[in-house]
Coordinates of C-alpha atoms in Angstrom, one line a residue:
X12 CA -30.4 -90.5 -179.4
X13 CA -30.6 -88.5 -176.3
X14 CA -32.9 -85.5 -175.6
X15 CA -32.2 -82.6 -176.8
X16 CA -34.5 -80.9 -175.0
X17 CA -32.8 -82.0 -172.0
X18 CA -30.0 -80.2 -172.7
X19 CA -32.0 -76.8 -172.6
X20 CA -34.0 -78.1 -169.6
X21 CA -36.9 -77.3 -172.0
X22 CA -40.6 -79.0 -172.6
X23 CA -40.3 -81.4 -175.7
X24 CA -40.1 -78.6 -178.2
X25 CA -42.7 -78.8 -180.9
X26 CA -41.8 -80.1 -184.3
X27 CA -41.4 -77.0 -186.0
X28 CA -38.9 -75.7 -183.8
X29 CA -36.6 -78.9 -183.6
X30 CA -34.5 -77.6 -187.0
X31 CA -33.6 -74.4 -184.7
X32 CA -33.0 -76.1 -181.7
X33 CA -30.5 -78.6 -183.0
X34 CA -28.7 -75.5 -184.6
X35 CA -28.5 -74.3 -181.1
X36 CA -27.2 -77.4 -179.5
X37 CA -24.9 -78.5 -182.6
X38 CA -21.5 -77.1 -181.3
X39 CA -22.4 -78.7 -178.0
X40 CA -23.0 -82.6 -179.6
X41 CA -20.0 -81.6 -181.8
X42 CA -17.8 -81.3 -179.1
X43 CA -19.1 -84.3 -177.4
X44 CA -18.8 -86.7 -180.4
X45 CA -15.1 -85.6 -180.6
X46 CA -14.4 -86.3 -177.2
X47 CA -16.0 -89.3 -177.2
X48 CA -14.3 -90.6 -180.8
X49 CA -10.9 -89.5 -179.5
X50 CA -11.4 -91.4 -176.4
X51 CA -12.5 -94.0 -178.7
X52 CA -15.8 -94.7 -176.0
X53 CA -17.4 -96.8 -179.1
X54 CA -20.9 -98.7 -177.8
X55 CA -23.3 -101.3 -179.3
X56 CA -23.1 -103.2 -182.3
X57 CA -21.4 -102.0 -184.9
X58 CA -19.7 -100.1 -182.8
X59 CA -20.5 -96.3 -182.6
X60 CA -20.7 -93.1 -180.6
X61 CA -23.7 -92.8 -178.4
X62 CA -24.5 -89.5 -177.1
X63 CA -26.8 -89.1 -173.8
X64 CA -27.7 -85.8 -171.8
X65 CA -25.8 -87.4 -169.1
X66 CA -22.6 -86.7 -171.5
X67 CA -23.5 -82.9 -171.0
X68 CA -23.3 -82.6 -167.4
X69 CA -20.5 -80.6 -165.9

């Protein structure tokens, strides 16, 4: 699993504040899985959908 904390361009958030910092980002990784699942960019084995921070850069 990539970083979230990448994504904010954050300091590894402390465990307590992961829960609300995944609620932050969710709409974000939402939209990438879908993108990536239409596109049908499946990795590893079993396939999947393997998201990275470099997936978020514009």
């Amino acid at each position: 699993m990539f970083g979230r904390n990448s994504l904010e361009r954050v300091p590894r958030a402390p465990a307590d504040q992961r829960e609300e910092q995944f609620a932050r980002l969710r709409d974000r990784i939402d939209a990438c899985v879908s993108r990536k699942f239409l596109a049908r960019e499946f990795e590893g084995t079993p396939p999947g959908i393997i998201v990275r921070s470099i997936d978020f850069r514009s």
